[in-house]
Amino acid sequence: MLEQFEEQNMPLLVDRVFPMWKVDFKGDSFNRLYVEMIIRTNMHENKMQFQMSGKADGSGRNLKAVCFGAKINDTRNDKWYKKTLESLSFGDREILENGRRYLIRMDEKTFSFMNADDVKLCLFISLEKGWGTTILREAKKYFVEAGFKNLYLWTDGECNVDWYFKNGFELIWEEEYKDFSHPEKPYMTYVFKKPL
């Protein structure tokens, strides 16, 4: 069953995605902030910040998955971000701001395809195998009951892009993001759409 995301679960999410989203040239302390920035940038002030819990697995962790959604005009809560920037050196602040600019640019690109009755899947994270599919299925039910017509999302080449094709999403836009590209490997970004 979907529940509203609880702030106390943020460290669990950071732990889960830390190995995938950290920047290679910085230490763990900064990287935890960077990963938390990514998660928080995907959160909006609405009732579509979901989590699912299950039986505790002996580790005391019963959070299984999260899923965040947004409509075109939803706003972000920037308090954490602004406070965090104040405590960083100029160089660290610049790295955080570059990452956030990328996320917001991709959100804006995705929102440009959407109508008022569409919803954007901002983020979903599974902490245990199988729970990602479960939370997406439950979120889809919520979105349909709320009257949304289409589900949009963006991703990049670091994710399993084939998964979206296999699960009925249509690629509606792709582009190289030059700031993250290397001559031998372009950094590709994608926007997908799926009717609800």
XYZ file of N, CA and C in Angstrom:
588
model
N 0.834 -1.177 0.000
C 0.000 0.000 0.000
C 0.890 1.256 0.000
N 0.511 2.243 -0.813
C 1.273 3.494 -0.866
C 1.083 4.286 0.412
N 2.171 4.861 0.890
C 2.154 5.755 2.043
C 2.881 7.023 1.630
N 2.664 8.101 2.359
C 3.428 9.321 2.121
C 4.871 9.088 2.561
N 5.805 9.609 1.778
C 7.217 9.448 2.105
C 7.523 10.106 3.443
N 8.294 9.410 4.270
C 8.696 9.923 5.577
C 10.159 10.372 5.524
N 10.379 11.599 5.936
C 11.713 12.213 5.913
C 12.775 11.355 6.600
N 12.402 10.643 7.632
C 13.362 9.811 8.368
C 13.979 8.727 7.499
N 13.372 8.453 6.342
C 13.887 7.413 5.452
C 14.917 7.910 4.440
N 15.208 9.209 4.476
C 16.176 9.758 3.526
C 17.545 9.049 3.597
N 18.101 8.789 4.792
C 19.407 8.106 4.829
C 19.392 6.727 4.156
N 18.278 6.006 4.243
C 18.180 4.702 3.573
C 18.247 4.859 2.054
N 17.582 5.887 1.538
C 17.620 6.131 0.090
C 19.018 6.515 -0.359
N 19.642 7.387 0.407
C 21.009 7.804 0.074
C 21.921 6.582 0.054
N 21.803 5.716 1.062
C 22.625 4.497 1.105
C 22.420 3.641 -0.136
N 21.164 3.519 -0.563
C 20.827 2.627 -1.684
C 21.428 3.102 -3.005
N 21.372 4.393 -3.268
C 21.806 4.898 -4.580
C 23.214 5.480 -4.568
N 23.801 5.567 -3.387
C 25.137 6.142 -3.245
C 26.159 5.564 -4.234
N 26.273 4.238 -4.363
C 27.293 3.697 -5.278
C 27.075 4.101 -6.741
N 25.831 4.338 -7.133
C 25.526 4.635 -8.538
C 25.624 6.119 -8.868
N 25.317 6.990 -7.914
C 25.175 8.405 -8.212
C 26.306 9.286 -7.690
N 27.263 8.727 -7.011
C 28.335 9.554 -6.468
C 29.246 10.055 -7.594
N 29.939 11.151 -7.307
C 30.930 11.661 -8.248
C 32.275 11.054 -7.857
N 33.011 10.575 -8.820
C 34.208 9.781 -8.553
C 35.358 10.541 -7.901
N 35.401 11.841 -8.053
C 36.569 12.595 -7.609
C 36.373 13.283 -6.255
N 35.329 12.927 -5.518
C 35.072 13.540 -4.212
C 34.953 12.463 -3.144
N 35.075 12.868 -1.877
C 34.978 11.934 -0.762
C 33.539 11.578 -0.413
N 33.401 10.619 0.475
C 32.079 10.106 0.837
C 31.166 11.160 1.452
N 31.685 12.023 2.271
C 30.856 13.032 2.929
C 30.184 13.942 1.902
N 30.982 14.462 0.969
C 30.397 15.300 -0.080
C 29.443 14.488 -0.946
N 29.819 13.266 -1.279
C 28.981 12.444 -2.133
C 27.619 12.144 -1.515
N 27.575 11.987 -0.207
C 26.272 11.786 0.443
C 25.400 13.024 0.242
N 25.980 14.203 0.346
C 25.226 15.439 0.081
C 24.773 15.494 -1.379
N 25.659 15.117 -2.276
C 25.344 15.166 -3.706
C 24.175 14.226 -4.027
N 24.234 13.020 -3.494
C 23.163 12.047 -3.735
C 21.858 12.524 -3.100
N 21.929 13.077 -1.910
C 20.713 13.601 -1.281
C 20.147 14.765 -2.090
N 21.015 15.588 -2.672
C 20.543 16.676 -3.537
C 19.754 16.118 -4.708
N 20.236 15.041 -5.323
C 19.520 14.441 -6.451
C 18.133 13.987 -6.005
N 18.063 13.288 -4.887
C 16.770 12.803 -4.404
C 15.842 13.968 -4.097
N 16.336 14.955 -3.361
C 15.490 16.080 -2.956
C 15.065 16.948 -4.141
N 15.896 17.059 -5.152
C 15.516 17.834 -6.336
C 14.345 17.166 -7.057
N 14.187 15.869 -6.876
C 13.080 15.133 -7.478
C 11.819 15.130 -6.617
N 11.858 15.756 -5.467
C 10.696 15.847 -4.584
C 9.987 17.176 -4.808
N 8.673 17.129 -4.812
C 7.865 18.333 -5.002
C 6.871 18.481 -3.855
N 6.358 19.673 -3.707
C 5.372 19.938 -2.658
C 4.000 19.507 -3.152
N 3.719 18.237 -3.001
C 2.430 17.676 -3.388
C 2.212 16.389 -2.596
N 1.146 15.709 -2.874
C 0.813 14.463 -2.155
C 1.280 13.232 -2.921
N 2.223 13.396 -3.853
C 2.675 12.270 -4.674
C 4.123 11.886 -4.372
N 4.511 11.972 -3.125
C 5.835 11.539 -2.676
C 5.602 10.266 -1.865
N 5.658 9.121 -2.537
C 5.217 7.858 -1.953
C 6.364 6.970 -1.491
N 6.025 6.107 -0.555
C 6.913 5.028 -0.145
C 6.062 3.780 0.067
N 6.721 2.639 0.057
C 6.081 1.379 0.421
C 6.975 0.681 1.428
N 6.342 0.078 2.400
C 7.057 -0.652 3.439
C 6.599 -2.099 3.418
N 7.431 -2.955 3.947
C 7.097 -4.363 4.039
C 7.618 -4.916 5.345
N 7.552 -6.214 5.474
C 8.058 -6.876 6.671
C 9.533 -6.570 6.859
N 9.913 -6.317 8.084
C 11.332 -6.082 8.381
C 12.124 -7.333 8.029
N 13.292 -7.141 7.465
C 14.108 -8.260 6.976
C 15.220 -8.651 7.952
N 15.071 -8.265 9.197
C 16.105 -8.587 10.182
C 17.107 -7.459 10.356
N 17.203 -6.569 9.373
C 18.150 -5.468 9.470
C 17.491 -4.235 10.096
N 16.200 -4.346 10.372
C 15.476 -3.217 10.929
C 14.977 -2.262 9.868
N 15.288 -2.535 8.616
C 14.853 -1.665 7.523
C 13.557 -2.229 6.956
N 12.501 -1.468 7.067
C 11.302 -1.993 6.465
C 10.830 -1.155 5.282
N 11.555 -0.077 4.949
C 11.287 0.680 3.729
C 11.715 -0.169 2.543
N 10.824 -0.330 1.555
C 11.120 -1.184 0.413
C 11.306 -0.409 -0.888
N 10.553 0.686 -1.064
C 10.645 1.431 -2.327
C 10.045 2.819 -2.153
N 10.479 3.755 -3.016
C 9.889 5.092 -3.068
C 9.569 5.439 -4.515
N 8.619 6.353 -4.653
C 8.201 6.813 -5.975
C 7.692 8.237 -5.819
N 8.272 9.177 -6.561
C 7.868 10.574 -6.482
C 7.256 11.002 -7.817
N 6.151 11.727 -7.746
C 5.498 12.236 -8.947
C 5.310 13.741 -8.865
N 5.029 14.368 -10.022
C 4.792 15.817 -10.058
C 3.933 16.192 -11.248
N 3.180 17.267 -11.064
C 2.435 17.887 -12.156
C 3.253 19.059 -12.683
N 2.826 19.638 -13.770
C 3.575 20.712 -14.428
C 3.944 21.855 -13.477
N 3.013 22.341 -12.704
C 3.263 23.543 -11.898
C 3.625 23.269 -10.446
N 3.917 22.034 -10.096
C 4.323 21.733 -8.721
C 5.682 22.372 -8.432
N 5.861 22.803 -7.207
C 7.119 23.431 -6.822
C 7.926 22.508 -5.922
N 9.213 22.763 -5.876
C 10.116 22.033 -4.999
C 10.264 22.778 -3.686
N 10.549 22.041 -2.635
C 10.909 22.663 -1.369
C 12.428 22.820 -1.385
N 12.901 24.043 -1.512
C 14.331 24.299 -1.675
C 15.057 24.633 -0.371
N 14.383 24.510 0.766
C 15.009 24.907 2.034
C 16.284 24.104 2.300
N 16.226 22.791 2.170
C 17.405 21.960 2.430
C 18.547 22.353 1.507
N 18.231 22.538 0.225
C 19.262 22.855 -0.762
C 19.955 24.181 -0.434
N 19.179 25.205 -0.158
C 19.756 26.520 0.140
C 20.614 26.473 1.400
N 20.140 25.782 2.417
C 20.905 25.667 3.656
C 22.201 24.893 3.425
N 22.139 23.835 2.636
C 23.316 23.023 2.350
C 24.362 23.827 1.591
N 23.933 24.628 0.610
C 24.873 25.444 -0.162
C 25.678 26.384 0.729
N 25.039 26.928 1.746
C 25.703 27.882 2.640
C 26.916 27.274 3.343
N 26.883 25.964 3.551
C 27.955 25.319 4.320
C 29.092 24.778 3.448
N 29.011 24.958 2.138
C 29.992 24.357 1.235
C 31.036 25.353 0.754
N 32.189 24.829 0.402
C 33.225 25.652 -0.232
C 32.747 26.031 -1.629
N 33.414 27.002 -2.241
C 33.031 27.443 -3.579
C 33.055 26.278 -4.576
N 34.116 25.477 -4.557
C 34.238 24.365 -5.501
C 33.160 23.320 -5.319
N 32.865 22.955 -4.064
C 31.818 21.966 -3.800
C 30.445 22.517 -4.178
N 30.232 23.808 -3.894
C 28.958 24.436 -4.257
C 28.754 24.387 -5.768
N 29.818 24.635 -6.509
C 29.725 24.621 -7.965
C 29.365 23.228 -8.497
N 29.956 22.191 -7.917
C 29.633 20.821 -8.338
C 28.164 20.520 -8.064
N 27.689 20.881 -6.867
C 26.291 20.647 -6.505
C 25.351 21.422 -7.425
N 25.690 22.676 -7.688
C 24.840 23.499 -8.546
C 24.812 22.984 -9.983
N 25.932 22.497 -10.502
C 25.946 21.936 -11.859
C 25.052 20.710 -11.954
N 25.132 19.847 -10.947
C 24.272 18.665 -10.943
C 22.806 19.028 -10.870
N 22.495 19.980 -10.029
C 21.089 20.399 -9.885
C 20.570 21.069 -11.152
N 21.401 21.891 -11.785
C 20.989 22.532 -13.043
C 20.608 21.484 -14.083
N 21.411 20.411 -14.163
C 21.117 19.335 -15.096
C 19.753 18.713 -14.787
N 19.495 18.402 -13.528
C 18.221 17.788 -13.144
C 17.046 18.700 -13.476
N 17.174 19.966 -13.158
C 16.078 20.906 -13.414
C 15.881 21.115 -14.909
N 16.965 21.184 -15.668
C 16.846 21.317 -17.121
C 16.069 20.141 -17.710
N 16.390 18.935 -17.242
C 15.691 17.757 -17.763
C 14.227 17.729 -17.312
N 13.953 18.184 -16.096
C 12.560 18.306 -15.658
C 11.802 19.270 -16.567
N 12.404 20.417 -16.820
C 11.745 21.413 -17.670
C 11.491 20.868 -19.068
N 12.443 20.131 -19.605
C 12.251 19.525 -20.924
C 11.070 18.562 -20.879
N 11.004 17.733 -19.844
C 9.905 16.771 -19.719
C 8.574 17.491 -19.558
N 8.515 18.495 -18.683
C 7.279 19.242 -18.474
C 6.815 19.923 -19.764
N 7.738 20.264 -20.661
C 7.352 20.948 -21.909
C 6.494 20.065 -22.815
N 6.544 18.760 -22.631
C 5.718 17.842 -23.426
C 4.364 17.572 -22.778
N 4.208 17.930 -21.528
C 3.047 17.523 -20.743
C 1.901 18.523 -20.808
N 0.698 18.008 -20.539
C -0.503 18.814 -20.349
C -0.867 18.799 -18.869
N -1.853 19.607 -18.493
C -2.254 19.706 -17.087
C -2.759 18.379 -16.531
N -3.253 17.494 -17.382
C -3.780 16.214 -16.898
C -2.769 15.073 -17.062
N -1.489 15.416 -17.158
C -0.410 14.423 -17.209
C 0.389 14.483 -15.921
N 1.140 13.430 -15.647
C 1.961 13.364 -14.446
C 3.377 12.928 -14.831
N 4.345 13.453 -14.114
C 5.746 13.096 -14.340
C 6.209 12.172 -13.222
N 6.791 11.065 -13.592
C 7.448 10.190 -12.627
C 8.844 10.766 -12.421
N 9.062 11.348 -11.257
C 10.320 12.050 -10.987
C 11.432 11.104 -10.566
N 11.066 10.102 -9.794
C 12.081 9.226 -9.228
C 11.401 7.982 -8.687
N 12.008 6.841 -8.906
C 11.593 5.670 -8.142
C 12.826 4.855 -7.819
N 12.841 4.366 -6.590
C 13.996 3.622 -6.086
C 13.468 2.391 -5.367
N 14.006 1.256 -5.730
C 13.682 0.015 -5.044
C 14.844 -0.345 -4.128
N 14.540 -0.584 -2.867
C 15.585 -0.978 -1.924
C 15.758 -2.491 -1.898
N 14.764 -3.204 -2.439
C 14.838 -4.660 -2.526
C 14.250 -5.111 -3.859
N 14.806 -6.158 -4.394
C 14.377 -6.686 -5.695
C 12.866 -6.945 -5.700
N 12.219 -6.481 -6.764
C 10.792 -6.701 -6.945
C 9.907 -5.577 -6.463
N 10.426 -4.761 -5.564
C 9.600 -3.697 -5.011
C 9.454 -2.500 -5.950
N 10.385 -2.313 -6.879
C 10.245 -1.235 -7.854
C 9.018 -1.439 -8.719
N 8.830 -2.659 -9.189
C 7.643 -2.979 -9.997
C 6.372 -2.792 -9.177
N 6.420 -3.206 -7.918
C 5.243 -3.096 -7.044
C 4.852 -1.642 -6.829
N 5.824 -0.786 -6.497
C 5.466 0.606 -6.225
C 5.019 1.321 -7.504
N 5.602 0.976 -8.639
C 5.154 1.591 -9.896
C 3.727 1.181 -10.228
N 3.385 -0.066 -9.989
C 2.018 -0.541 -10.238
C 1.029 0.216 -9.341
N 1.366 0.360 -8.056
C 0.474 1.057 -7.127
C 0.397 2.554 -7.434
N 1.512 3.153 -7.805
C 1.502 4.575 -8.169
C 0.658 4.792 -9.417
N 0.752 3.878 -10.372
C -0.055 3.992 -11.589
C -1.541 3.975 -11.240
N -1.942 3.088 -10.325
C -3.355 3.058 -9.889
C -3.749 4.413 -9.309
N -2.888 4.968 -8.476
C -3.158 6.276 -7.876
C -3.307 7.334 -8.967
N -2.377 7.350 -9.925
C -2.407 8.345 -10.991
C -3.682 8.230 -11.829
N -4.096 7.006 -12.134
C -5.325 6.793 -12.915
C -6.534 7.298 -12.125
N -6.625 6.930 -10.845
C -7.747 7.373 -10.005
C -7.766 8.894 -9.857
N -6.606 9.522 -9.904
C -6.514 10.983 -9.793
C -6.853 11.679 -11.108
N -7.069 10.907 -12.172
C -7.489 11.478 -13.450
C -6.381 11.830 -14.417
N -5.164 11.413 -14.142
C -4.082 11.701 -15.069
C -4.203 10.828 -16.313
N -3.782 11.345 -17.450
C -3.927 10.641 -18.735
C -2.645 9.958 -19.191
N -1.510 10.612 -18.971
C -0.232 10.081 -19.444
C 0.824 10.205 -18.349
N 1.754 9.272 -18.380
C 2.887 9.276 -17.469
C 4.135 9.623 -18.275
N 4.886 10.619 -17.815
C 6.122 11.031 -18.466
C 7.285 10.813 -17.506
N 8.461 10.639 -18.059
C 9.670 10.579 -17.249
C 10.859 10.865 -18.146
N 11.957 11.235 -17.523
C 13.205 11.365 -18.262
C 14.235 10.469 -17.604
N 15.198 10.092 -18.394
C 16.304 9.290 -17.883
C 17.526 9.578 -18.737
N 18.623 8.931 -18.412
C 19.828 9.122 -19.211
C 20.502 7.783 -19.454
N 21.587 7.828 -20.190
C 22.270 6.620 -20.613
C 22.884 5.807 -19.493
N 22.925 6.358 -18.267
C 23.441 5.596 -17.135
C 22.405 4.619 -16.584
N 21.170 4.766 -17.020
C 20.091 3.882 -16.567
C 19.845 2.802 -17.622
N 19.063 1.824 -17.260
C 18.701 0.752 -18.182
C 17.573 1.236 -19.094
N 17.928 1.919 -20.156
C 16.956 2.533 -21.057
C 16.056 1.471 -21.700
N 16.596 0.295 -21.970
C 15.787 -0.775 -22.576
C 14.592 -1.154 -21.715
N 14.713 -0.999 -20.396
C 13.598 -1.343 -19.500
C 12.346 -0.563 -19.875
N 12.495 0.714 -20.242
C 11.340 1.546 -20.561
C 10.655 1.062 -21.837
N 11.442 0.689 -22.832
C 10.858 0.144 -24.060
C 10.103 -1.151 -23.764
N 10.686 -2.018 -22.963
C 10.064 -3.308 -22.632
C 8.794 -3.151 -21.810
N 8.648 -2.011 -21.147
C 7.488 -1.788 -20.296
C 6.485 -0.791 -20.871
N 6.472 -0.675 -22.183
C 5.420 0.072 -22.861
C 5.589 1.571 -22.948
N 6.773 2.081 -22.665
C 7.013 3.517 -22.796
C 7.447 3.838 -24.220
N 7.054 5.008 -24.690
C 7.438 5.488 -26.020
C 8.502 6.574 -25.862
N 9.592 6.449 -26.592
C 10.626 7.480 -26.588
C 10.122 8.658 -27.407
N 10.044 9.838 -26.789
C 9.534 11.005 -27.519
C 10.601 12.076 -27.751
N 11.757 11.918 -27.111
C 12.831 12.909 -27.293
C 14.134 12.312 -26.804
N 15.226 12.607 -27.504
C 16.560 12.238 -27.028
C 17.548 13.288 -27.491
N 18.596 13.473 -26.670
C 19.595 14.479 -26.989
C 20.855 14.198 -26.177
N 21.975 14.542 -26.745
C 23.229 14.449 -26.004
C 23.335 15.642 -25.063
N 23.717 15.371 -23.809
C 23.963 16.438 -22.844
C 25.466 16.687 -22.847
N 25.863 17.729 -23.547
C 27.281 17.958 -23.839
C 28.129 18.205 -22.593
N 27.549 18.815 -21.549
C 28.332 19.105 -20.343
C 28.860 17.851 -19.667
N 28.179 16.715 -19.838
C 28.599 15.464 -19.206
C 29.212 14.488 -20.211
N 29.296 14.880 -21.461
C 29.803 13.984 -22.503
C 31.322 13.990 -22.562
N 31.859 12.919 -23.117
C 33.285 12.800 -23.409
C 33.399 12.489 -24.897
N 34.511 12.851 -25.522
C 34.648 12.607 -26.968
C 34.378 11.154 -27.364
N 34.787 10.220 -26.503
C 34.602 8.809 -26.842
C 33.245 8.256 -26.396
N 32.511 9.033 -25.556
C 31.227 8.535 -25.071
C 30.255 9.687 -24.847
N 29.286 9.861 -25.753
C 28.286 10.909 -25.546
C 27.362 10.558 -24.371
N 26.951 11.554 -23.630
C 26.045 11.360 -22.497
C 24.637 11.651 -23.004
N 23.864 10.599 -23.217
C 22.549 10.735 -23.832
C 21.449 10.883 -22.778
N 20.454 11.717 -23.105
C 19.287 11.920 -22.256
C 18.034 11.598 -23.060
N 16.984 11.144 -22.355
C 15.771 10.656 -23.021
C 14.534 11.098 -22.242
N 13.457 11.362 -22.980
C 12.147 11.590 -22.372
C 11.213 10.510 -22.928
N 10.494 9.847 -22.018
C 9.560 8.796 -22.364
C 8.135 9.178 -21.947
N 7.178 8.567 -22.635
C 5.754 8.790 -22.352
C 5.043 7.441 -22.375
N 4.034 7.304 -21.498
C 3.220 6.096 -21.493
C 1.787 6.478 -21.138
N 0.815 6.095 -21.966
C -0.584 6.362 -21.604
C -0.956 5.588 -20.334
N -1.751 6.234 -19.493
C -2.224 5.559 -18.282
C -3.550 4.882 -18.557
